[in-house]
mmCIF file of C-alpha atoms in Angstrom:
data_model
loop_
_atom_site.group_PDB
_atom_site.id
_atom_site.type_symbol
_atom_site.label_atom_id
_atom_site.label_comp_id
_atom_site.label_asym_id
_atom_site.label_seq_id
_atom_site.Cartn_x
_atom_site.Cartn_y
_atom_site.Cartn_z
ATOM 1 C CA MET C 1 -7.195 3.242 -13.812
ATOM 2 C CA ASN C 2 -3.888 1.386 -13.687
ATOM 3 C CA ASP C 3 -1.116 2.234 -11.231
ATOM 4 C CA GLN C 4 0.857 4.355 -13.716
ATOM 5 C CA ASN C 5 -2.182 6.428 -14.724
ATOM 6 C CA ARG C 6 -3.197 6.898 -11.101
ATOM 7 C CA ARG C 7 0.303 8.060 -10.243
ATOM 8 C CA GLU C 8 0.240 10.568 -13.124
ATOM 9 C CA PHE C 9 -3.173 11.749 -12.017
ATOM 10 C CA LEU C 10 -1.862 12.398 -8.514
ATOM 11 C CA GLN C 11 1.207 14.234 -9.763
ATOM 12 C CA ASN C 12 -0.840 16.421 -12.107
ATOM 13 C CA SER C 13 -3.186 17.223 -9.224
ATOM 14 C CA GLY C 14 -0.405 18.746 -7.109
ATOM 15 C CA LYS C 15 -1.747 22.302 -7.200
ATOM 16 C CA LEU C 16 -5.212 21.083 -6.285
ATOM 17 C CA MET C 17 -3.861 19.085 -3.373
ATOM 18 C CA GLY C 18 -1.705 21.959 -2.248
ATOM 19 C CA ALA C 19 -4.824 24.113 -1.979
ATOM 20 C CA LEU C 20 -6.537 21.357 0.049
ATOM 21 C CA ALA C 21 -9.354 21.125 -2.449
ATOM 22 C CA LEU C 22 -8.920 17.419 -2.970
ATOM 23 C CA PHE C 23 -8.943 16.357 0.673
ATOM 24 C CA GLY C 24 -10.902 19.271 2.043
ATOM 25 C CA SER C 25 -14.187 18.669 0.231
ATOM 26 C CA GLY C 26 -16.699 15.889 0.222
ATOM 27 C CA ALA C 27 -16.292 15.385 -3.524
ATOM 28 C CA ASN C 28 -13.037 13.604 -4.283
ATOM 29 C CA PRO C 29 -12.288 12.869 -7.945
ATOM 30 C CA LEU C 30 -9.267 10.755 -7.049
ATOM 31 C CA ASN C 31 -11.148 8.417 -4.774
ATOM 32 C CA ALA C 32 -14.138 8.273 -7.078
ATOM 33 C CA GLN C 33 -11.729 6.752 -9.588
ATOM 34 C CA GLU C 34 -10.118 4.506 -6.985
ATOM 35 C CA GLY C 35 -13.553 3.400 -5.847
ATOM 36 C CA ASN C 36 -14.459 2.426 -9.406
ATOM 37 C CA LYS C 37 -11.211 0.504 -9.732
ATOM 38 C CA MET C 38 -11.925 -1.479 -6.579
ATOM 39 C CA THR C 39 -15.521 -2.154 -7.660
ATOM 40 C CA ASN C 40 -14.164 -4.175 -10.572
ATOM 41 C CA LEU C 41 -12.194 -6.385 -8.196
ATOM 42 C CA LYS C 42 -14.850 -7.636 -5.812
ATOM 43 C CA PRO C 43 -13.963 -9.853 -2.844
ATOM 44 C CA LEU C 44 -15.911 -13.057 -2.296
ATOM 45 C CA THR C 45 -17.984 -11.251 0.339
ATOM 46 C CA THR C 46 -19.064 -7.617 0.486
ATOM 47 C CA LEU C 47 -19.110 -5.898 3.877
ATOM 48 C CA PRO C 48 -20.725 -2.596 4.868
ATOM 49 C CA THR C 49 -18.370 0.352 4.514
ATOM 50 C CA ARG C 50 -17.526 3.556 6.327
ATOM 51 C CA THR C 51 -15.592 6.546 5.005
ATOM 52 C CA LEU C 52 -12.219 7.891 6.117
ATOM 53 C CA GLY C 53 -13.130 11.490 6.871
ATOM 54 C CA THR C 54 -13.505 13.778 3.858
ATOM 55 C CA SER C 55 -11.069 11.745 1.753
ATOM 56 C CA GLY C 56 -13.852 9.800 0.078
ATOM 57 C CA ILE C 57 -11.940 6.558 0.745
ATOM 58 C CA LYS C 58 -14.409 3.847 1.736
ATOM 59 C CA VAL C 59 -13.260 0.939 3.879
ATOM 60 C CA SER C 60 -14.898 -2.161 5.306
ATOM 61 C CA VAL C 61 -16.584 -1.400 8.612
ATOM 62 C CA LEU C 62 -14.087 -3.737 10.306
ATOM 63 C CA GLY C 63 -10.442 -3.643 9.262
ATOM 64 C CA LEU C 64 -7.551 -5.951 10.073
ATOM 65 C CA GLY C 65 -4.787 -4.858 12.409
ATOM 66 C CA CYS C 66 -1.732 -6.756 11.157
ATOM 67 C CA MET C 67 0.705 -5.983 13.990
ATOM 68 C CA SER C 68 0.304 -9.285 15.840
ATOM 69 C CA LEU C 69 1.335 -11.242 12.744
ATOM 70 C CA ALA C 70 4.923 -10.149 13.337
ATOM 71 C CA TYR C 71 5.193 -8.232 16.580
ATOM 72 C CA GLY C 72 3.915 -7.537 20.053
ATOM 73 C CA LEU C 73 1.762 -10.491 21.071
ATOM 74 C CA GLY C 74 4.241 -13.347 20.806
ATOM 75 C CA PRO C 75 6.471 -14.871 18.127
ATOM 76 C CA ALA C 76 6.066 -13.800 14.503
ATOM 77 C CA VAL C 77 3.846 -16.224 12.592
ATOM 78 C CA GLY C 78 5.949 -16.321 9.414
ATOM 79 C CA LYS C 79 5.185 -14.841 6.019
ATOM 80 C CA GLU C 80 3.176 -17.787 4.685
ATOM 81 C CA ARG C 81 0.825 -17.824 7.655
ATOM 82 C CA ALA C 82 0.506 -14.038 7.477
ATOM 83 C CA LYS C 83 -0.349 -14.291 3.780
ATOM 84 C CA GLU C 84 -3.008 -16.893 4.535
ATOM 85 C CA VAL C 85 -4.682 -14.720 7.182
ATOM 86 C CA ILE C 86 -4.598 -11.579 5.037
ATOM 87 C CA ALA C 87 -5.886 -13.406 1.947
ATOM 88 C CA LYS C 88 -8.765 -14.870 3.958
ATOM 89 C CA ALA C 89 -9.620 -11.452 5.370
ATOM 90 C CA ILE C 90 -9.814 -10.035 1.845
ATOM 91 C CA ASP C 91 -11.981 -12.966 0.710
ATOM 92 C CA LEU C 92 -14.324 -12.221 3.612
ATOM 93 C CA GLY C 93 -14.668 -8.599 2.504
ATOM 94 C CA VAL C 94 -12.125 -6.872 4.734
ATOM 95 C CA ASN C 95 -10.385 -4.235 2.606
ATOM 96 C CA PHE C 96 -8.675 -2.121 5.293
ATOM 97 C CA LEU C 97 -5.224 -3.327 6.430
ATOM 98 C CA ASP C 98 -3.112 -1.622 9.088
ATOM 99 C CA THR C 99 0.611 -1.949 9.773
ATOM 100 C CA ALA C 100 3.622 0.234 10.721
ATOM 101 C CA GLU C 101 7.340 0.367 10.032
ATOM 102 C CA VAL C 102 8.151 -0.030 13.736
ATOM 103 C CA TYR C 103 6.295 -3.354 14.014
ATOM 104 C CA GLY C 104 9.105 -5.890 13.945
ATOM 105 C CA PRO C 105 10.679 -3.455 13.163
ATOM 106 C CA PHE C 106 9.945 -3.640 9.424
ATOM 107 C CA LEU C 107 8.935 -7.324 9.505
ATOM 108 C CA ASP C 108 5.199 -6.667 9.654
ATOM 109 C CA GLU C 109 5.320 -4.443 6.578
ATOM 110 C CA GLU C 110 7.315 -7.152 4.808
ATOM 111 C CA TYR C 111 4.636 -9.710 5.663
ATOM 112 C CA VAL C 112 1.871 -7.456 4.381
ATOM 113 C CA GLY C 113 3.822 -6.658 1.235
ATOM 114 C CA TYR C 114 4.399 -10.363 0.607
ATOM 115 C CA ALA C 115 0.699 -11.086 1.059
ATOM 116 C CA LEU C 116 -0.234 -8.309 -1.389
ATOM 117 C CA SER C 117 2.467 -9.013 -3.961
ATOM 118 C CA SER C 118 -0.226 -9.747 -6.523
ATOM 119 C CA SER C 119 -1.241 -6.422 -8.090
ATOM 120 C CA SER C 120 -4.892 -7.492 -8.118
ATOM 121 C CA LEU C 121 -4.819 -7.999 -4.353
ATOM 122 C CA ARG C 122 -3.138 -4.635 -3.758
ATOM 123 C CA GLN C 123 -5.906 -2.911 -5.702
ATOM 124 C CA LYS C 124 -8.550 -4.534 -3.510
ATOM 125 C CA VAL C 125 -7.328 -2.990 -0.258
ATOM 126 C CA VAL C 126 -6.891 0.309 1.506
ATOM 127 C CA LEU C 127 -3.430 0.109 3.014
ATOM 128 C CA ALA C 128 -2.450 2.063 6.122
ATOM 129 C CA THR C 129 1.001 2.313 7.652
ATOM 130 C CA LYS C 130 2.800 4.687 10.023
ATOM 131 C CA PHE C 131 5.947 6.748 10.397
ATOM 132 C CA GLY C 132 7.674 8.644 13.182
ATOM 133 C CA VAL C 133 8.639 5.931 15.690
ATOM 134 C CA HIS C 134 11.971 4.154 15.225
ATOM 135 C CA TYR C 135 14.281 1.806 17.112
ATOM 136 C CA ARG C 136 17.704 3.294 17.778
ATOM 137 C CA ASN C 137 20.705 2.531 19.925
ATOM 138 C CA VAL C 138 20.490 4.838 22.945
ATOM 139 C CA ASN C 139 23.366 4.412 25.405
ATOM 140 C CA GLY C 140 23.823 0.826 24.344
ATOM 141 C CA GLU C 141 20.121 -0.008 24.559
ATOM 142 C CA ASN C 142 17.770 -0.546 21.608
ATOM 143 C CA LYS C 143 14.950 1.900 22.330
ATOM 144 C CA GLN C 144 12.003 3.437 20.538
ATOM 145 C CA VAL C 145 12.451 7.104 19.707
ATOM 146 C CA ILE C 146 10.134 9.630 18.097
ATOM 147 C CA ASP C 147 11.500 11.496 15.091
ATOM 148 C CA ALA C 148 9.287 13.363 12.609
ATOM 149 C CA ARG C 149 11.941 15.422 10.862
ATOM 150 C CA SER C 150 11.354 15.815 7.147
ATOM 151 C CA SER C 151 14.400 13.701 6.291
ATOM 152 C CA GLU C 152 13.155 10.871 8.516
ATOM 153 C CA ILE C 153 9.657 10.951 7.040
ATOM 154 C CA ARG C 154 11.194 10.784 3.576
ATOM 155 C CA LYS C 155 13.334 7.830 4.598
ATOM 156 C CA SER C 156 10.315 6.114 6.166
ATOM 157 C CA ILE C 157 8.014 6.443 3.182
ATOM 158 C CA GLU C 158 10.613 5.026 0.802
ATOM 159 C CA GLY C 159 11.278 2.097 3.119
ATOM 160 C CA SER C 160 7.588 1.370 3.588
ATOM 161 C CA LEU C 161 6.854 1.517 -0.136
ATOM 162 C CA LYS C 162 9.653 -0.961 -0.805
ATOM 163 C CA ARG C 163 8.636 -3.386 1.944
ATOM 164 C CA LEU C 164 4.939 -3.174 1.067
ATOM 165 C CA LYS C 165 5.716 -3.688 -2.628
ATOM 166 C CA THR C 166 3.607 -0.741 -3.703
ATOM 167 C CA ASP C 167 4.118 2.783 -5.033
ATOM 168 C CA TYR C 168 1.533 4.508 -2.859
ATOM 169 C CA ILE C 169 0.114 4.405 0.672
ATOM 170 C CA ASP C 170 -3.624 4.976 1.036
ATOM 171 C CA LEU C 171 -3.470 6.240 4.632
ATOM 172 C CA TYR C 172 -0.218 7.412 6.210
ATOM 173 C CA TYR C 173 -0.269 8.037 9.974
ATOM 174 C CA GLN C 174 2.164 9.880 12.182
ATOM 175 C CA HIS C 175 2.564 7.122 14.762
ATOM 176 C CA ARG C 176 3.151 9.453 17.715
ATOM 177 C CA VAL C 177 3.352 13.230 17.873
ATOM 178 C CA ASP C 178 6.909 14.556 17.928
ATOM 179 C CA PRO C 179 7.056 17.405 20.476
ATOM 180 C CA ASN C 180 10.173 18.765 18.787
ATOM 181 C CA ILE C 181 8.646 19.184 15.331
ATOM 182 C CA PRO C 182 5.646 21.490 14.772
ATOM 183 C CA ILE C 183 2.715 19.518 13.402
ATOM 184 C CA GLU C 184 2.399 22.112 10.642
ATOM 185 C CA GLU C 185 5.838 21.068 9.348
ATOM 186 C CA VAL C 186 4.802 17.417 9.328
ATOM 187 C CA ALA C 187 1.645 18.311 7.411
ATOM 188 C CA GLY C 188 3.777 20.153 4.867
ATOM 189 C CA VAL C 189 5.858 17.049 4.204
ATOM 190 C CA ILE C 190 2.730 14.933 3.789
ATOM 191 C CA LYS C 191 1.305 17.522 1.406
ATOM 192 C CA ASP C 192 4.434 17.144 -0.725
ATOM 193 C CA LEU C 193 4.132 13.342 -0.645
ATOM 194 C CA GLN C 194 0.568 13.687 -1.869
ATOM 195 C CA LYS C 195 1.722 15.829 -4.766
ATOM 196 C CA GLU C 196 4.258 13.128 -5.621
ATOM 197 C CA GLY C 197 1.548 10.454 -5.634
ATOM 198 C CA LYS C 198 3.046 8.503 -2.744
ATOM 199 C CA VAL C 199 0.314 9.196 -0.158
ATOM 200 C CA LEU C 200 -3.434 9.558 -0.671
ATOM 201 C CA ALA C 201 -4.584 10.538 2.831
ATOM 202 C CA TRP C 202 -3.021 11.072 6.232
ATOM 203 C CA GLY C 203 -3.811 10.670 9.897
ATOM 204 C CA LEU C 204 -2.449 10.850 13.428
ATOM 205 C CA SER C 205 -2.191 8.239 16.149
ATOM 206 C CA GLU C 206 -2.847 8.855 19.850
ATOM 207 C CA ALA C 207 -2.806 12.631 19.322
ATOM 208 C CA GLY C 208 -4.502 15.176 21.560
ATOM 209 C CA GLU C 209 -7.345 17.512 20.695
ATOM 210 C CA GLN C 210 -5.236 20.624 20.021
ATOM 211 C CA THR C 211 -2.750 18.822 17.781
ATOM 212 C CA ILE C 212 -5.605 17.288 15.799
ATOM 213 C CA LYS C 213 -7.078 20.739 15.189
ATOM 214 C CA LYS C 214 -3.729 22.280 14.195
ATOM 215 C CA ALA C 215 -2.915 19.421 11.827
ATOM 216 C CA HIS C 216 -6.362 19.427 10.252
ATOM 217 C CA LYS C 217 -6.221 23.169 9.651
ATOM 218 C CA GLU C 218 -2.968 22.728 7.739
ATOM 219 C CA LEU C 219 -3.992 19.599 5.793
ATOM 220 C CA ALA C 220 -7.269 17.746 6.261
ATOM 221 C CA LEU C 221 -6.869 14.638 8.408
ATOM 222 C CA SER C 222 -8.768 11.537 7.332
ATOM 223 C CA ALA C 223 -8.358 9.455 10.490
ATOM 224 C CA LEU C 224 -7.167 9.327 14.062
ATOM 225 C CA GLN C 225 -5.946 5.976 15.313
ATOM 226 C CA SER C 226 -6.236 5.550 19.070
ATOM 227 C CA GLU C 227 -7.100 2.856 21.532
ATOM 228 C CA TYR C 228 -10.828 2.633 22.212
ATOM 229 C CA SER C 229 -12.788 -0.256 23.669
ATOM 230 C CA LEU C 230 -15.131 -1.315 26.435
ATOM 231 C CA TRP C 231 -12.310 -0.898 28.940
ATOM 232 C CA TRP C 232 -10.763 2.280 27.541
ATOM 233 C CA ARG C 233 -13.413 4.942 26.868
ATOM 234 C CA GLU C 234 -11.320 8.057 27.451
ATOM 235 C CA PRO C 235 -11.634 9.251 23.812
ATOM 236 C CA GLU C 236 -15.359 9.830 24.349
ATOM 237 C CA LYS C 237 -14.633 12.905 26.484
ATOM 238 C CA SER C 238 -12.832 15.323 24.164
ATOM 239 C CA ILE C 239 -11.701 13.353 21.125
ATOM 240 C CA PHE C 240 -15.147 12.260 19.920
ATOM 241 C CA PRO C 241 -16.524 15.831 19.773
ATOM 242 C CA THR C 242 -13.422 17.000 17.893
ATOM 243 C CA LEU C 243 -13.625 14.207 15.340
ATOM 244 C CA LYS C 244 -17.338 14.843 14.817
ATOM 245 C CA GLU C 245 -16.769 18.551 14.338
ATOM 246 C CA LEU C 246 -13.961 18.058 11.802
ATOM 247 C CA ASN C 247 -15.343 14.941 10.080
ATOM 248 C CA ILE C 248 -12.399 12.707 10.915
ATOM 249 C CA ALA C 249 -12.710 8.935 11.279
ATOM 250 C CA LEU C 250 -11.661 7.120 14.459
ATOM 251 C CA VAL C 251 -9.751 3.885 13.897
ATOM 252 C CA PRO C 252 -9.565 2.064 17.255
ATOM 253 C CA PHE C 253 -6.670 -0.297 17.809
ATOM 254 C CA SER C 254 -6.974 -3.029 20.450
ATOM 255 C CA PRO C 255 -10.800 -2.966 20.300
ATOM 256 C CA LEU C 256 -10.737 -6.345 22.050
ATOM 257 C CA GLY C 257 -8.272 -5.270 24.729
ATOM 258 C CA LYS C 258 -5.437 -7.312 23.160
ATOM 259 C CA GLY C 259 -7.517 -10.458 23.649
ATOM 260 C CA TYR C 260 -8.850 -9.864 27.156
ATOM 261 C CA LEU C 261 -12.325 -8.757 26.076
ATOM 262 C CA ALA C 262 -12.611 -11.893 23.950
ATOM 263 C CA GLY C 263 -12.124 -13.982 27.102
ATOM 264 C CA ALA C 264 -8.736 -15.232 25.892
ATOM 265 C CA LEU C 265 -6.774 -14.194 29.016
ATOM 266 C CA ASP C 266 -7.022 -14.671 32.752
ATOM 267 C CA GLU C 267 -4.769 -14.569 35.798
ATOM 268 C CA ASN C 268 -3.345 -17.984 34.882
ATOM 269 C CA THR C 269 -2.252 -16.983 31.372
ATOM 270 C CA ILE C 270 1.424 -17.600 30.633
ATOM 271 C CA PHE C 271 2.613 -15.080 28.054
ATOM 272 C CA GLN C 272 5.056 -16.192 25.365
ATOM 273 C CA LYS C 273 8.427 -14.694 24.608
ATOM 274 C CA GLY C 274 7.987 -11.510 22.600
ATOM 275 C CA ASP C 275 4.569 -10.757 24.087
ATOM 276 C CA LEU C 276 4.505 -7.159 25.324
ATOM 277 C CA ARG C 277 1.292 -7.413 27.342
ATOM 278 C CA PRO C 278 2.923 -8.253 30.690
ATOM 279 C CA VAL C 279 4.564 -4.803 30.559
ATOM 280 C CA PHE C 280 1.162 -3.124 30.893
ATOM 281 C CA PRO C 281 -0.475 -2.815 34.342
ATOM 282 C CA ARG C 282 -3.825 -4.012 33.000
ATOM 283 C CA TYR C 283 -2.324 -7.424 32.189
ATOM 284 C CA GLN C 284 -0.859 -8.118 35.605
ATOM 285 C CA LYS C 285 -2.364 -11.130 37.393
ATOM 286 C CA ASP C 286 -4.338 -9.122 39.951
ATOM 287 C CA ALA C 287 -5.802 -6.825 37.303
ATOM 288 C CA LEU C 288 -6.735 -9.694 35.003
ATOM 289 C CA LYS C 289 -8.567 -11.308 37.884
ATOM 290 C CA GLN C 290 -10.309 -8.189 39.177
ATOM 291 C CA ASN C 291 -11.514 -7.096 35.738
ATOM 292 C CA LYS C 292 -13.571 -10.272 35.318
ATOM 293 C CA ALA C 293 -16.632 -8.248 36.215
ATOM 294 C CA LEU C 294 -16.443 -6.749 32.748
ATOM 295 C CA LEU C 295 -16.173 -10.176 31.122
ATOM 296 C CA ASN C 296 -19.149 -11.407 33.122
ATOM 297 C CA PHE C 297 -21.175 -8.443 31.905
ATOM 298 C CA LEU C 298 -20.149 -9.160 28.297
ATOM 299 C CA ASP C 299 -21.286 -12.744 28.705
ATOM 300 C CA GLU C 300 -24.583 -11.519 30.117
ATOM 301 C CA ILE C 301 -25.175 -9.425 26.988
ATOM 302 C CA ALA C 302 -24.058 -12.294 24.748
ATOM 303 C CA GLN C 303 -26.840 -14.450 26.181
ATOM 304 C CA THR C 304 -29.355 -12.117 24.516
ATOM 305 C CA LYS C 305 -27.809 -12.065 21.010
ATOM 306 C CA GLN C 306 -27.261 -14.663 18.318
ATOM 307 C CA VAL C 307 -24.829 -14.998 15.433
ATOM 308 C CA ASN C 308 -25.477 -17.694 12.832
ATOM 309 C CA GLY C 309 -28.073 -19.251 15.114
ATOM 310 C CA LYS C 310 -25.690 -19.552 18.071
ATOM 311 C CA LYS C 311 -25.113 -17.459 21.168
ATOM 312 C CA ALA C 312 -22.887 -14.496 20.436
ATOM 313 C CA THR C 313 -19.364 -14.437 21.837
ATOM 314 C CA LYS C 314 -17.748 -11.829 24.062
ATOM 315 C CA ALA C 315 -15.601 -10.630 21.167
ATOM 316 C CA GLN C 316 -18.633 -10.152 18.949
ATOM 317 C CA ILE C 317 -20.448 -8.150 21.616
ATOM 318 C CA ALA C 318 -17.380 -5.992 22.263
ATOM 319 C CA LEU C 319 -16.999 -5.143 18.564
ATOM 320 C CA ALA C 320 -20.726 -4.620 17.986
ATOM 321 C CA TRP C 321 -20.791 -2.195 20.921
ATOM 322 C CA ILE C 322 -17.975 -0.112 19.371
ATOM 323 C CA LEU C 323 -19.656 -0.049 15.971
ATOM 324 C CA ALA C 324 -22.900 1.125 17.578
ATOM 325 C CA GLN C 325 -21.259 4.117 19.272
ATOM 326 C CA GLU C 326 -20.704 6.339 16.210
ATOM 327 C CA ASP C 327 -20.772 5.869 12.450
ATOM 328 C CA PHE C 328 -17.281 7.364 12.029
ATOM 329 C CA ILE C 329 -15.628 4.511 13.975
ATOM 330 C CA ILE C 330 -13.755 1.738 12.111
ATOM 331 C CA PRO C 331 -12.170 -0.812 14.484
ATOM 332 C CA ILE C 332 -9.148 -2.838 13.377
ATOM 333 C CA PRO C 333 -9.059 -6.000 15.517
ATOM 334 C CA GLY C 334 -5.947 -8.046 14.954
ATOM 335 C CA THR C 335 -5.580 -11.804 14.924
ATOM 336 C CA THR C 336 -3.266 -14.571 13.779
ATOM 337 C CA LYS C 337 -6.085 -17.127 13.494
ATOM 338 C CA ILE C 338 -8.645 -17.411 10.711
ATOM 339 C CA ALA C 339 -11.264 -18.759 13.144
ATOM 340 C CA HIS C 340 -10.975 -15.553 15.184
ATOM 341 C CA LEU C 341 -11.159 -13.465 12.022
ATOM 342 C CA GLU C 342 -14.433 -15.133 11.105
ATOM 343 C CA GLU C 343 -15.701 -14.787 14.675
ATOM 344 C CA ASN C 344 -14.946 -11.067 14.701
ATOM 345 C CA LEU C 345 -16.896 -10.494 11.490
ATOM 346 C CA GLY C 346 -19.890 -12.140 13.127
ATOM 347 C CA ALA C 347 -20.216 -8.928 15.145
ATOM 348 C CA LEU C 348 -21.817 -7.353 12.069
ATOM 349 C CA GLN C 349 -24.895 -9.533 12.645
ATOM 350 C CA ILE C 350 -25.519 -7.899 16.029
ATOM 351 C CA SER C 351 -27.476 -4.717 16.557
ATOM 352 C CA PHE C 352 -28.527 -2.831 19.670
ATOM 353 C CA SER C 353 -31.586 -0.674 20.143
ATOM 354 C CA GLU C 354 -31.166 2.801 21.576
ATOM 355 C CA ASN C 355 -32.606 1.607 24.877
ATOM 356 C CA GLU C 356 -30.214 -1.354 24.944
ATOM 357 C CA MET C 357 -27.235 0.923 24.377
ATOM 358 C CA GLN C 358 -28.323 3.277 27.135
ATOM 359 C CA GLU C 359 -28.700 0.379 29.562
ATOM 360 C CA ILE C 360 -25.373 -1.190 28.551
ATOM 361 C CA ASN C 361 -23.490 2.094 28.903
ATOM 362 C CA LYS C 362 -25.115 2.780 32.260
ATOM 363 C CA LYS C 363 -23.961 -0.582 33.612
ATOM 364 C CA LEU C 364 -20.503 -0.192 32.058
ATOM 365 C CA SER C 365 -20.040 3.108 33.886
ATOM 366 C CA ALA C 366 -20.543 1.295 37.176
ATOM 367 C CA ILE C 367 -17.786 -1.269 36.476
ATOM 368 C CA GLN C 368 -14.411 -0.258 37.908
ATOM 369 C CA ILE C 369 -11.536 -1.093 35.550
ATOM 370 C CA VAL C 370 -8.330 -2.044 37.376
ATOM 371 C CA GLY C 371 -4.896 -1.192 35.945
ATOM 372 C CA ASP C 372 -3.593 1.676 33.840
ATOM 373 C CA ARG C 373 -3.119 1.438 30.091
ATOM 374 C CA TYR C 374 0.613 2.125 30.312
ATOM 375 C CA PRO C 375 3.089 2.034 33.205
ATOM 376 C CA ALA C 376 3.000 5.338 35.081
ATOM 377 C CA GLY C 377 5.804 7.661 34.035
ATOM 378 C CA SER C 378 6.883 5.464 31.129
ATOM 379 C CA ASP C 379 7.756 6.776 27.689
ATOM 380 C CA MET C 380 4.649 5.017 26.374
ATOM 381 C CA ALA C 381 2.436 6.945 28.776
ATOM 382 C CA LYS C 382 4.138 10.255 28.010
ATOM 383 C CA ARG C 383 3.665 9.929 24.264
ATOM 384 C CA VAL C 384 -0.140 9.776 24.145
ATOM 385 C CA GLY C 385 -2.572 12.667 24.018
ATOM 386 C CA LYS C 386 0.058 15.157 22.760
#
């Protein structure tokens, strides 16, 4: 199925989508076709897959978070380096790429679009991006604002399609819940975008249990993107049961704690210009030092596991632990280095028995994590769990 035929198929399926039959059932004729298309364009390596909710869209069990290529963890790497990392990820079997219009802003999507400018590469991947968070001038200061009005979503999708050099988005997330716009209205806009062939599936990011249920009732959600890792297990309490009940995938960002769980940071780390981590309490010197108990425990586990005949790394243990929690979880570790990309994929060689997982989780529960995720009272803190 070429792009034009797929687009016509989506447009002619508008009534079906409007009735939620396409995304509300396990059988998905659209993604059966898309799956066949991707089968004919095999990467050099094939990875295990997991499915994005009831959409039928299958993705590699580890994705690639692309944010750090252009934003958030230091200077942007440049489009050629970004292309190299993304191309290598695809060669290694990673077919799930994640970005957002606010990363840069816009620059990260441009990098991803440049890397996927070959139509054959675009057809190999499941592409996720996000809408609803923008930079605007507020009282002379460039600040992030949340805006999920229909007109803004429309503007966002057109901008993302242009920057990503594509005519459809596989998975379109609302980046943060807008308290001023009912989630049912947002779902209605996405439903229209599906009818137009511009969006295949949708999701939320950092949303709370009640919003997830309301959104899913209006239009089946395929994924929730939220932070989840060895040092942030809050989603296990109420989010996991909700996702299980509704058959929605969890896509954890920062599964390696923005580098900390890989052993890449300590109290002596000097962060570069453009690195946002020093803003967060968990990356202050005292917290970085006091949380070493968790790193020591990771190293203890790593002593018992091997990858390619060598002792496993902290990063590999951290990712393998996430993958072992539930089969609806698809982490998206980010990196700017091919060596780290290859290291992360080594996590797929690690397995834990049920007894091992019980023992690991018991010991983890006894480790006190120092430092909040976001500064208390900040806009970042107020925007999650809504």
